[in-house]
CSV table of C-alpha atoms in Angstrom, one decimal:
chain,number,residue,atom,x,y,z
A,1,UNK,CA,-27.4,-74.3,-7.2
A,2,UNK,CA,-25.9,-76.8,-9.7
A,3,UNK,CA,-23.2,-78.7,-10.6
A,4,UNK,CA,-21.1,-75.7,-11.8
A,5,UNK,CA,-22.0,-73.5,-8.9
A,6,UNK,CA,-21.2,-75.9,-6.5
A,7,UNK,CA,-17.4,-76.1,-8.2
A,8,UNK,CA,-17.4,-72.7,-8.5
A,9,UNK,CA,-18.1,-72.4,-4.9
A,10,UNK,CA,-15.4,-74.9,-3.8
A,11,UNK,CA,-12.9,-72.8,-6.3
A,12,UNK,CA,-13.5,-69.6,-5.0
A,13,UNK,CA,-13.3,-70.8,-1.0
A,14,UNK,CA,-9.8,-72.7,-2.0
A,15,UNK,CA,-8.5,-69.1,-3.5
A,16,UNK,CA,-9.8,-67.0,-0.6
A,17,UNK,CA,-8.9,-69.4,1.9
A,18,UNK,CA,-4.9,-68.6,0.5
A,19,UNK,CA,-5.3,-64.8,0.5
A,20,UNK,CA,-7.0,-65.0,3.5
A,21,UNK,CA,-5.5,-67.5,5.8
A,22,UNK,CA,-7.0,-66.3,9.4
A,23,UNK,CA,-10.1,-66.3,7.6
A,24,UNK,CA,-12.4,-69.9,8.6
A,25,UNK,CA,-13.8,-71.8,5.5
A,26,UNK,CA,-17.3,-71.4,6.7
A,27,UNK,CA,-17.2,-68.0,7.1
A,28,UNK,CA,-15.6,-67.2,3.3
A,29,UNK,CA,-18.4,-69.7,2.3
A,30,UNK,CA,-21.0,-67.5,3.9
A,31,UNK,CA,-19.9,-64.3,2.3
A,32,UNK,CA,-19.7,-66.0,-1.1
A,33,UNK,CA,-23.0,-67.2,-0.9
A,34,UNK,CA,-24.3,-63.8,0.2
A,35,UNK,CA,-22.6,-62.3,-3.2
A,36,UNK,CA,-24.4,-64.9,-5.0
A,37,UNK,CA,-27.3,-63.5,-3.8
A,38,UNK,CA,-27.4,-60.4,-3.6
A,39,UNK,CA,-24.4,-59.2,-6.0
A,40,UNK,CA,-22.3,-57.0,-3.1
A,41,UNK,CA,-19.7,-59.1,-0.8
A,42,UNK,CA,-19.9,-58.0,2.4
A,43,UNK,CA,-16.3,-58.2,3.1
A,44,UNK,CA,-15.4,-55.5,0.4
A,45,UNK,CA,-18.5,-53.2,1.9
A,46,UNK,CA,-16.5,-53.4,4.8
A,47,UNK,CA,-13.4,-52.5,3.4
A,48,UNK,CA,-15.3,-49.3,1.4
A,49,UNK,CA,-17.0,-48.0,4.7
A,50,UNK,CA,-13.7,-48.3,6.3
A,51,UNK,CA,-12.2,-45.9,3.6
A,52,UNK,CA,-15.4,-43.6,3.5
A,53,UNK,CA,-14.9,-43.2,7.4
A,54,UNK,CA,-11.2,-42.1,7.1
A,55,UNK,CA,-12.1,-39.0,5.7
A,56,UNK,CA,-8.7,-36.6,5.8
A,57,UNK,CA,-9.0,-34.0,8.2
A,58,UNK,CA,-9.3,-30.1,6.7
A,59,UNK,CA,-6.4,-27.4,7.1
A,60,UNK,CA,-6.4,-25.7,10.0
A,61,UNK,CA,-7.1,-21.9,9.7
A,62,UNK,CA,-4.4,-19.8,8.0
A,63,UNK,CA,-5.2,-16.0,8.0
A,64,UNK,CA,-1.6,-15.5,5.7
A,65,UNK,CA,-3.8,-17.5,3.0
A,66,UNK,CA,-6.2,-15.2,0.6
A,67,UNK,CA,-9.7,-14.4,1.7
A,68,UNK,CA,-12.4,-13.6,-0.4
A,69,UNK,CA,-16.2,-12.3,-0.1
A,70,UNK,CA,-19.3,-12.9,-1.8
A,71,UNK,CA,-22.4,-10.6,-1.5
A,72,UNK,CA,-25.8,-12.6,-1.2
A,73,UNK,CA,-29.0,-11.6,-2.1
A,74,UNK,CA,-32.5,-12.6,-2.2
A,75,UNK,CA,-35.1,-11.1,-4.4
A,76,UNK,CA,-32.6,-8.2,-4.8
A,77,UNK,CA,-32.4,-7.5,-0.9
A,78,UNK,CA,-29.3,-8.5,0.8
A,79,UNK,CA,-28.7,-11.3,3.1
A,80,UNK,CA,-25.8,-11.1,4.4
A,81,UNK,CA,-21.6,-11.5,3.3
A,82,UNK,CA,-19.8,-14.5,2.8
A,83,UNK,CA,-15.9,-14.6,3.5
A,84,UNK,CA,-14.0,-17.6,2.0
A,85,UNK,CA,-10.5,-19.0,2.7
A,86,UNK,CA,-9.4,-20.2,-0.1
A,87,UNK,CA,-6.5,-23.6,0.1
A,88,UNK,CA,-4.3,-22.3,-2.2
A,89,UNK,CA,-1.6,-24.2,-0.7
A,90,UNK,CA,-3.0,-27.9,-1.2
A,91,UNK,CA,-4.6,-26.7,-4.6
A,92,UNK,CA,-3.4,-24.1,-5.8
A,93,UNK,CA,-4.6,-24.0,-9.6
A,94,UNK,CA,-7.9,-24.8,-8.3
A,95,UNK,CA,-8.1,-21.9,-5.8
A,96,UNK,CA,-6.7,-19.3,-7.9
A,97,UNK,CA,-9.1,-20.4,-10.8
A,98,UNK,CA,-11.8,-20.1,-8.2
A,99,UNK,CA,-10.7,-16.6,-6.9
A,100,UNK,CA,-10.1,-15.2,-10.8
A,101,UNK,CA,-13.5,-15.5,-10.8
A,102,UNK,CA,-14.0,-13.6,-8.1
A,103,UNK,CA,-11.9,-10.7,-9.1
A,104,UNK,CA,-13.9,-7.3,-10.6
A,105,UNK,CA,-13.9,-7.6,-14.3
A,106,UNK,CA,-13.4,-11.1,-15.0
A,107,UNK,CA,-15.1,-11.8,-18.0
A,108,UNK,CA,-16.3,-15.3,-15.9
A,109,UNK,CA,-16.5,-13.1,-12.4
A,110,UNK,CA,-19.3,-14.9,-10.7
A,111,UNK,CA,-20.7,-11.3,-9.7
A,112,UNK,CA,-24.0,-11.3,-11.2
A,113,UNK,CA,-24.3,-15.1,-11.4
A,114,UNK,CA,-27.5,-16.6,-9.5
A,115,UNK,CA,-27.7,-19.8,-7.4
A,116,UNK,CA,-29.9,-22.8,-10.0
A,117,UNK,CA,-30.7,-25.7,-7.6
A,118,UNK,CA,-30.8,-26.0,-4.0
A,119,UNK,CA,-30.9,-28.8,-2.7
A,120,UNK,CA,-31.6,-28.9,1.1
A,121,UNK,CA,-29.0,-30.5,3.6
A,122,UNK,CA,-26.8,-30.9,0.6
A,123,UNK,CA,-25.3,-28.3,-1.2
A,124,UNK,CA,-26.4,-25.0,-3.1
A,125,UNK,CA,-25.4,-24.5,-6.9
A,126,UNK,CA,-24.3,-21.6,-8.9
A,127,UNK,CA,-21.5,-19.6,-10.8
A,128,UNK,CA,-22.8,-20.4,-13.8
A,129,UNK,CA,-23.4,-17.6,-16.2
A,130,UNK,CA,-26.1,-17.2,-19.1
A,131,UNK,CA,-29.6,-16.1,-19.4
A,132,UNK,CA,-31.5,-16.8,-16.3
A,133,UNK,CA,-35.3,-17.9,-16.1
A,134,UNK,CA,-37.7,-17.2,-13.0
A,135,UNK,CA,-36.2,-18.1,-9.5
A,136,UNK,CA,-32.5,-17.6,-10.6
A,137,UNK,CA,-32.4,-20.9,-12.5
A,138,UNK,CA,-30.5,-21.1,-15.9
A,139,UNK,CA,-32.4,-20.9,-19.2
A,140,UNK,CA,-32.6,-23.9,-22.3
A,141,UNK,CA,-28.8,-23.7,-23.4
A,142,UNK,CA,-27.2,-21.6,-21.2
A,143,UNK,CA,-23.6,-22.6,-20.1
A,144,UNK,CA,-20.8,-21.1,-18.4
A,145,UNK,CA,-18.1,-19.3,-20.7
A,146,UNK,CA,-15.8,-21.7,-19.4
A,147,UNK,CA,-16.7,-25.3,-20.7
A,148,UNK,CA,-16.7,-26.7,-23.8
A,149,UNK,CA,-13.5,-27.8,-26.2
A,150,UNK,CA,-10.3,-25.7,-25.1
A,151,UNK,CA,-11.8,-25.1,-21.3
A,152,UNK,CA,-10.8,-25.3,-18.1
A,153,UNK,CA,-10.1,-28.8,-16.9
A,154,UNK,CA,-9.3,-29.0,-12.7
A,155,UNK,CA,-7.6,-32.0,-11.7
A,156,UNK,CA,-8.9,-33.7,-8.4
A,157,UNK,CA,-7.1,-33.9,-5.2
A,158,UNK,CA,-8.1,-36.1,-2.5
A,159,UNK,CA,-7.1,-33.9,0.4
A,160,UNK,CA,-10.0,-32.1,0.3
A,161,UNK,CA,-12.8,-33.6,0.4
A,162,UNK,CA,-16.6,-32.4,1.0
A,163,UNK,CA,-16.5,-33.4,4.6
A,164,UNK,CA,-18.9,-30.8,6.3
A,165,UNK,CA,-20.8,-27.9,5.6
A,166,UNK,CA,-19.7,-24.5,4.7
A,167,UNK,CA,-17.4,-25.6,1.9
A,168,UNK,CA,-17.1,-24.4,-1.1
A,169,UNK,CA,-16.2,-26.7,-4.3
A,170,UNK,CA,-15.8,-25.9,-8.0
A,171,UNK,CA,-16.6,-28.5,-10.9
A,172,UNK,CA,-13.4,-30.2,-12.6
A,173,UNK,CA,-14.8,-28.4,-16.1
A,174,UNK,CA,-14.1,-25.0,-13.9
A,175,UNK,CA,-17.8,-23.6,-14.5
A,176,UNK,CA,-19.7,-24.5,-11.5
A,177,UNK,CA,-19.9,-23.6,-8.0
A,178,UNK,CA,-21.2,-25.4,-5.3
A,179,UNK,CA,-21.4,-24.6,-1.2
A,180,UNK,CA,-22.0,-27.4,0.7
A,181,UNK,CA,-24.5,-27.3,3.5
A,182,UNK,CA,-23.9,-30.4,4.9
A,183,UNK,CA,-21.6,-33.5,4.5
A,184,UNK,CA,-21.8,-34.0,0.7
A,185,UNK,CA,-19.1,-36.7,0.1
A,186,UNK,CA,-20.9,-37.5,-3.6
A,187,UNK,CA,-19.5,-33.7,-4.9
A,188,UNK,CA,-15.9,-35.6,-4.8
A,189,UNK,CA,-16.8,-37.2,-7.9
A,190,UNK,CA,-17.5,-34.0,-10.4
A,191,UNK,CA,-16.3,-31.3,-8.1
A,192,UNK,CA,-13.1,-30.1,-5.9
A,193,UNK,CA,-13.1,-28.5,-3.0
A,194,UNK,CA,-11.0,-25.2,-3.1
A,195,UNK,CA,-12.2,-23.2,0.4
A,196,UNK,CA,-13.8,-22.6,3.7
A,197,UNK,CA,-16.3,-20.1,5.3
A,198,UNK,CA,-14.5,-18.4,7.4
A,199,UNK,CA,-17.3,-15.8,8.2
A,200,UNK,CA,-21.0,-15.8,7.3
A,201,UNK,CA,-21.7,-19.5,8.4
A,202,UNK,CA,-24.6,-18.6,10.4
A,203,UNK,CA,-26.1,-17.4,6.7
A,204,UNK,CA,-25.8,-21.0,5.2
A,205,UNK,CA,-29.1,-22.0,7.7
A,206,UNK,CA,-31.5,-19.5,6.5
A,207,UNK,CA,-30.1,-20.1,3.1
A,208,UNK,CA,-31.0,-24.3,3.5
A,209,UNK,CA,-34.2,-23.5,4.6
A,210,UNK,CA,-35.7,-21.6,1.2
A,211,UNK,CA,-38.5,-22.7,-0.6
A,212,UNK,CA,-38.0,-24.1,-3.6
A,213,UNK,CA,-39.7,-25.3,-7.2
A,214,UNK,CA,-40.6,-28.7,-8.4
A,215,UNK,CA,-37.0,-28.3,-10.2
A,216,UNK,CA,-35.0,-27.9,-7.3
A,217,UNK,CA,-34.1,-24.4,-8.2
A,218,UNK,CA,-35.3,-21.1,-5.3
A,219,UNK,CA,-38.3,-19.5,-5.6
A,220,UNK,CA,-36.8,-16.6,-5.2
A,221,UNK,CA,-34.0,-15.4,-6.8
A,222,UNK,CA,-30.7,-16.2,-5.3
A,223,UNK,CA,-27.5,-14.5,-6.4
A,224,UNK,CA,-24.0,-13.3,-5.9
A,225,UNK,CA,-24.5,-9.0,-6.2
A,226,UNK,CA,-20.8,-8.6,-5.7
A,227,UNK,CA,-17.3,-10.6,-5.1
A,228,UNK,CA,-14.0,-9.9,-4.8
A,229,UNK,CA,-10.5,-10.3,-2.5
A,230,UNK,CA,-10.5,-9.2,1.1
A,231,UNK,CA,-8.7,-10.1,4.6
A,232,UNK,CA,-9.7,-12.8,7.0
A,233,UNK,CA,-12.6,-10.1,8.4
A,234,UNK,CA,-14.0,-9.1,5.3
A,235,UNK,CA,-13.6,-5.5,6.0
A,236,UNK,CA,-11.1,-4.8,3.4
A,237,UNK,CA,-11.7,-4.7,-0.5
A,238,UNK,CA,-9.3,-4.8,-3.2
A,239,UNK,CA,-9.9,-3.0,-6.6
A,240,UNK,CA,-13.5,-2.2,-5.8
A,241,UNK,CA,-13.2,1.5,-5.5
A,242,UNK,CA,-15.4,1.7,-2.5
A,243,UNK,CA,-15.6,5.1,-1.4
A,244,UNK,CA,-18.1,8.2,-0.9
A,245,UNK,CA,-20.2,9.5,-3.8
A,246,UNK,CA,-22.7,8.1,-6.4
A,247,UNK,CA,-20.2,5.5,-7.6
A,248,UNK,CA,-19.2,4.0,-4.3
A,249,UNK,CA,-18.6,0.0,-4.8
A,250,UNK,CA,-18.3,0.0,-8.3
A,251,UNK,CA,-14.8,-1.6,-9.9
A,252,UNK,CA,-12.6,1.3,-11.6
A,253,UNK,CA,-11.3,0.2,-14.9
A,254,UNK,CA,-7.5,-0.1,-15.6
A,255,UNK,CA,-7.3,3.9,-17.2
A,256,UNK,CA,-8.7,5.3,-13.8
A,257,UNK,CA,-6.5,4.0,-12.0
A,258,UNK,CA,-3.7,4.6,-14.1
A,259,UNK,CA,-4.9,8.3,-14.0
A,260,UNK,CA,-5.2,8.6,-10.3
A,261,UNK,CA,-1.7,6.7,-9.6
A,262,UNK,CA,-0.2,9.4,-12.2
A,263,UNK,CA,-1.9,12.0,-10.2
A,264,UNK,CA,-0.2,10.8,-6.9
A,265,UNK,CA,3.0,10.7,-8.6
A,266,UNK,CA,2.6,14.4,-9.7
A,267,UNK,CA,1.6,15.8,-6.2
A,268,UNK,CA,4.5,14.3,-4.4
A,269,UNK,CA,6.8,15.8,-6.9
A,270,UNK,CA,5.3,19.2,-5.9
A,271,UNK,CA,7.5,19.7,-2.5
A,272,UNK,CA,10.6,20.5,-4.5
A,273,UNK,CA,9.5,23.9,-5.5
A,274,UNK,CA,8.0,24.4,-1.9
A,275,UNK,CA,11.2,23.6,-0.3
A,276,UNK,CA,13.3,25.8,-2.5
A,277,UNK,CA,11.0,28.9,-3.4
A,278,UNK,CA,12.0,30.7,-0.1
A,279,UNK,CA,16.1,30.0,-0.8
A,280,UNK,CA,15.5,31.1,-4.5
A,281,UNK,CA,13.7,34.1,-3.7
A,282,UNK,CA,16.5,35.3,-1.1
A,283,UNK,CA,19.0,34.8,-3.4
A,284,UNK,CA,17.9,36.2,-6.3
A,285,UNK,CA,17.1,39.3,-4.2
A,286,UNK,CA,20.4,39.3,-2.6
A,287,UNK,CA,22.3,39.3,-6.3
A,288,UNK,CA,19.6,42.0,-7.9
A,289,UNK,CA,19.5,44.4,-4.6
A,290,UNK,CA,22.6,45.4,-3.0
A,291,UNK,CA,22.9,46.7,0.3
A,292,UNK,CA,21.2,50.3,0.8
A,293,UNK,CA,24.7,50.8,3.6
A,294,UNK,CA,27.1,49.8,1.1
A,295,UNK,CA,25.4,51.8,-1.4
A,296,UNK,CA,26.1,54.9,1.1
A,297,UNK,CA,29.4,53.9,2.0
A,298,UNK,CA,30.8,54.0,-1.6
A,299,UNK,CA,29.0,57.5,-2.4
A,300,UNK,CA,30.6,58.9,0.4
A,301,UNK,CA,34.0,57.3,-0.9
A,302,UNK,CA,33.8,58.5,-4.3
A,303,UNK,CA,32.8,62.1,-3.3
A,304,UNK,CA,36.3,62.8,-0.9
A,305,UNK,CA,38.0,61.3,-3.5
A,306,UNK,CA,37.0,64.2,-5.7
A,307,UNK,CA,36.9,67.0,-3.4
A,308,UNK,CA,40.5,66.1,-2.5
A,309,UNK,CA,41.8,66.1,-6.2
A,310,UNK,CA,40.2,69.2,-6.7
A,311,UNK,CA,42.1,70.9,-3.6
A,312,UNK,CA,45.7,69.4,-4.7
A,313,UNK,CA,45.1,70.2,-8.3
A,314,UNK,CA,47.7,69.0,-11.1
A,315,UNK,CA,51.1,69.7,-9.6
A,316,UNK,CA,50.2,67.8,-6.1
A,317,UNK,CA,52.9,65.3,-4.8
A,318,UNK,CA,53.0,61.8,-4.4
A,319,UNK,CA,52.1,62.4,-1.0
A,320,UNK,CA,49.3,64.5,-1.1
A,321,UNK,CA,47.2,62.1,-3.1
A,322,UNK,CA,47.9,59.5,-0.6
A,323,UNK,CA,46.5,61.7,2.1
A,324,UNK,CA,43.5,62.4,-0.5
A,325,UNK,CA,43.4,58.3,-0.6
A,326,UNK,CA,43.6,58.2,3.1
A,327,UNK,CA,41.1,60.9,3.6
A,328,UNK,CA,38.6,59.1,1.0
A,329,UNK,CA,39.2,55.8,3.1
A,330,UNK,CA,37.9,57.7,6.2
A,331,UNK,CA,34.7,58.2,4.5
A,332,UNK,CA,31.6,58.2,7.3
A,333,UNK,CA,30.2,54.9,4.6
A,334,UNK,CA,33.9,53.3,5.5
A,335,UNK,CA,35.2,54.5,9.0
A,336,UNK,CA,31.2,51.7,9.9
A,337,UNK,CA,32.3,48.4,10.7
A,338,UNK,CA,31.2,46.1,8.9
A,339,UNK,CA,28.4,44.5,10.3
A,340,UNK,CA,28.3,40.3,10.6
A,341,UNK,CA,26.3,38.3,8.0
A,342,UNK,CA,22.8,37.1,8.7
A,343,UNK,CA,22.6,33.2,9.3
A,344,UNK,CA,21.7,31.6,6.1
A,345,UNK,CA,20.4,27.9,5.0
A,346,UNK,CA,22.7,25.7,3.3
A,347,UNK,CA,19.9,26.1,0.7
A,348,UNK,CA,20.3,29.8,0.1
A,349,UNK,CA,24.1,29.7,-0.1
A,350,UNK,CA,23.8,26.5,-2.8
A,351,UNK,CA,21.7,29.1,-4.9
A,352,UNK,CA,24.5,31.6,-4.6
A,353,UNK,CA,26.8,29.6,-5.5
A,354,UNK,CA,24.5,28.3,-8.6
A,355,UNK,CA,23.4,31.8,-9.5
A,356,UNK,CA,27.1,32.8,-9.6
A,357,UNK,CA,28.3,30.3,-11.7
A,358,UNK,CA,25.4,31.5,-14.1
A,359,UNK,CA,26.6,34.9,-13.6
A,360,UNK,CA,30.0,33.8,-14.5
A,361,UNK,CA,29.2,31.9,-17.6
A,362,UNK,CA,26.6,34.7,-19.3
A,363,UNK,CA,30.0,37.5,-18.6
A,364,UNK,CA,32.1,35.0,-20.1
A,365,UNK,CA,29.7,34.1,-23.4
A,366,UNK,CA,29.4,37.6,-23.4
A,367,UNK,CA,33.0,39.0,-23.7
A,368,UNK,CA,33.7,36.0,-26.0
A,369,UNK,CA,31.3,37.5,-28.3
A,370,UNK,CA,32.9,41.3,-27.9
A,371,UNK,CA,36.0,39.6,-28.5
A,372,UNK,CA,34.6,37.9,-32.2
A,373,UNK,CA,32.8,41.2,-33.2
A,374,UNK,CA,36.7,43.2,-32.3
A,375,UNK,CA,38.2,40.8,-35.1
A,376,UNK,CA,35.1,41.0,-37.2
A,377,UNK,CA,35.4,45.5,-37.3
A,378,UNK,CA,39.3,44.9,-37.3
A,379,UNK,CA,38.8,42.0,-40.9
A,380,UNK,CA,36.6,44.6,-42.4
């Protein structure tokens, strides 16, 4: 070392020795001479491990936080179901972006998308969509719908980093997605971590151990058959329309459901003629049949009443057509008690009362219109 070095040296020891007063002079010495050497200093190596190995500590589980679930296969076969929690409380823009694209019919959904490079102990990478060559890889030119000018752009959070395996991250441009099968701290640089495994961990073994090409992509190819929201167990999916038939597990378009919610709507609304067909039916026969003893009881009435102004003829008295009154009132129809009511719903009686006051108004519209056609005859 010259002349220059030497200063240099002496320069450097005299500035470090005032940041770093506990420090000796033979020991800054050393590690300057070291960085001479060989370009790193091995104080500020030890300051980055220090950093590297206070790694922040992952959210504890939350089953209150959305879940969803992706459907692996290989070579068409499935291999088993993924359930993710997604950390939609520490970021939130990143999750939701995340679980858009797992929701049926997004025009990005990462159902259909296959896994491109695998890289063993490390992470597994997918989600993005094109045209895809042999082994699930993507073709020349193919990028996700989501890059490019006027795309997504995810900001990074240090909270969550790629600490362990059984992670899943999402690049900063928003296109790819990566599960981590091991501690993969280098994905903090391009990609952000946005949920956990919470079932199906036991899949990310069998998935590390694949064989695959000179390119780094599986021989076989790996993809997502189907995603989408469930709960913490995975047993329950959103907006799939899983049921019985032909089309079980396929996602209904907006219409159907429209449709089928309509439907619903319709069939509750058919109780109201259920509960009051029985009430209208009672009262309509009520107002359209009298009763068969009434009907008796007012022949019998009219018929004294005739017989006895027949017997007292023109000249009669006052009296005697009281005791013809009296002897129709002790008609056989009239001399029967009358008999108590039947119990009735409140419904029945509101119909009587409704079907009277229609009564009511058609006599009343009625005589209104005798009344104009008296004037008109009585005009002409």
């Amino acid at each position: 070392m010259g002349k220059g070095g030497t200063k240099f040296c002496g320069d450097a020891v005299s500035v470090r020795r005032k940041a770093a007063p506990h420090d000796t002079a033979k020991n800054i010495k050393r590690n300057l001479d070291k960085f001479l050497e060989t370009g790193v200093h091995p104080e500020i190596e030890r300051a980055r491990q220090e950093r590297a190995n206070q790694l922040p500590a992952l959210p504890d589980l939350d089953v209150h936080r959305p879940f969803v679930f992706l459907d692996i296969t290989l070579a068409g076969k499935p291999l088993g179901r993924l359930v993710v929690e997604m950390f939609d409380d520490v970021v939130p823009v990143a999750a939701n972006h995340f679980r858009n694209r797992c929701m049926p019919g997004s025009a990005a959904g990462l159902a259909g998308t296959a896994f491109h490079k695998l890289l063993p102990r490390y992470a597994l990478h997918g989600g993005l969509r094109g045209g895809g060559g042999g082994g699930g890889r993507p073709g020349a030119g193919a990028s996700s719908s989501l890059s490019g000018d006027g795309g997504v752009r995810l900001q990074p959070n240090s909270q969550l980093r790629a600490v362990e395996g059984g992670l899943v991250a999402v690049a900063l441009s928003g296109d790819e997605v990566v599960i981590s099968l091991d501690r993969a701290l280098d994905l903090d640089r391009t990609h952000q971590v946005v949920g956990r495994i919470h079932r199906g961990a036991e899949l990310l073994t069998s998935l590390g151990d694949l064989r695959t090409l000179p390119d780094d992509s599986p021989a076989q190819r790996l993809a997502v058959a189907r995603a989408g929201p469930t709960n913490h167990l995975g047993s329950h999916e959103e907006l799939t329309g899983a049921g019985a038939g032909e089309g079980a597990g396929q996602p209904k378009d907006a219409a159907t459901r429209l449709a089928e919610q309509a439907e619903e709507a319709r069939s509750s609304l058919m109780w109201v003629p259920a509960m009051f067909g029985d009430a209208l039916s009672e009262g309509l026969k009520r107002k359209r049949k009298p009763d068969a003893a009434d009907e008796e009881g007012a022949a019998a009435a009219a018929a004294s009443a005739a017989a006895a102004a027949e017997g007292t003829g023109p000249s009669s008295s006052g009296a005697d057509a009281g005791a013809a009154a009296a002897a129709a009132a002790a008609a056989p129809g009239s001399q029967r008690p009358a008999a108590a009511p039947p119990a009735r719903s409140v419904k029945a009686r509101m119909l009587d009362s409704m079907l009277g006051d229609l009564g009511s108004d058609a006599s009343s519209s009625s005589s209104s219109d005798e009344e104009e056609d008296g004037e008109d005859g009585g005009g002409s």
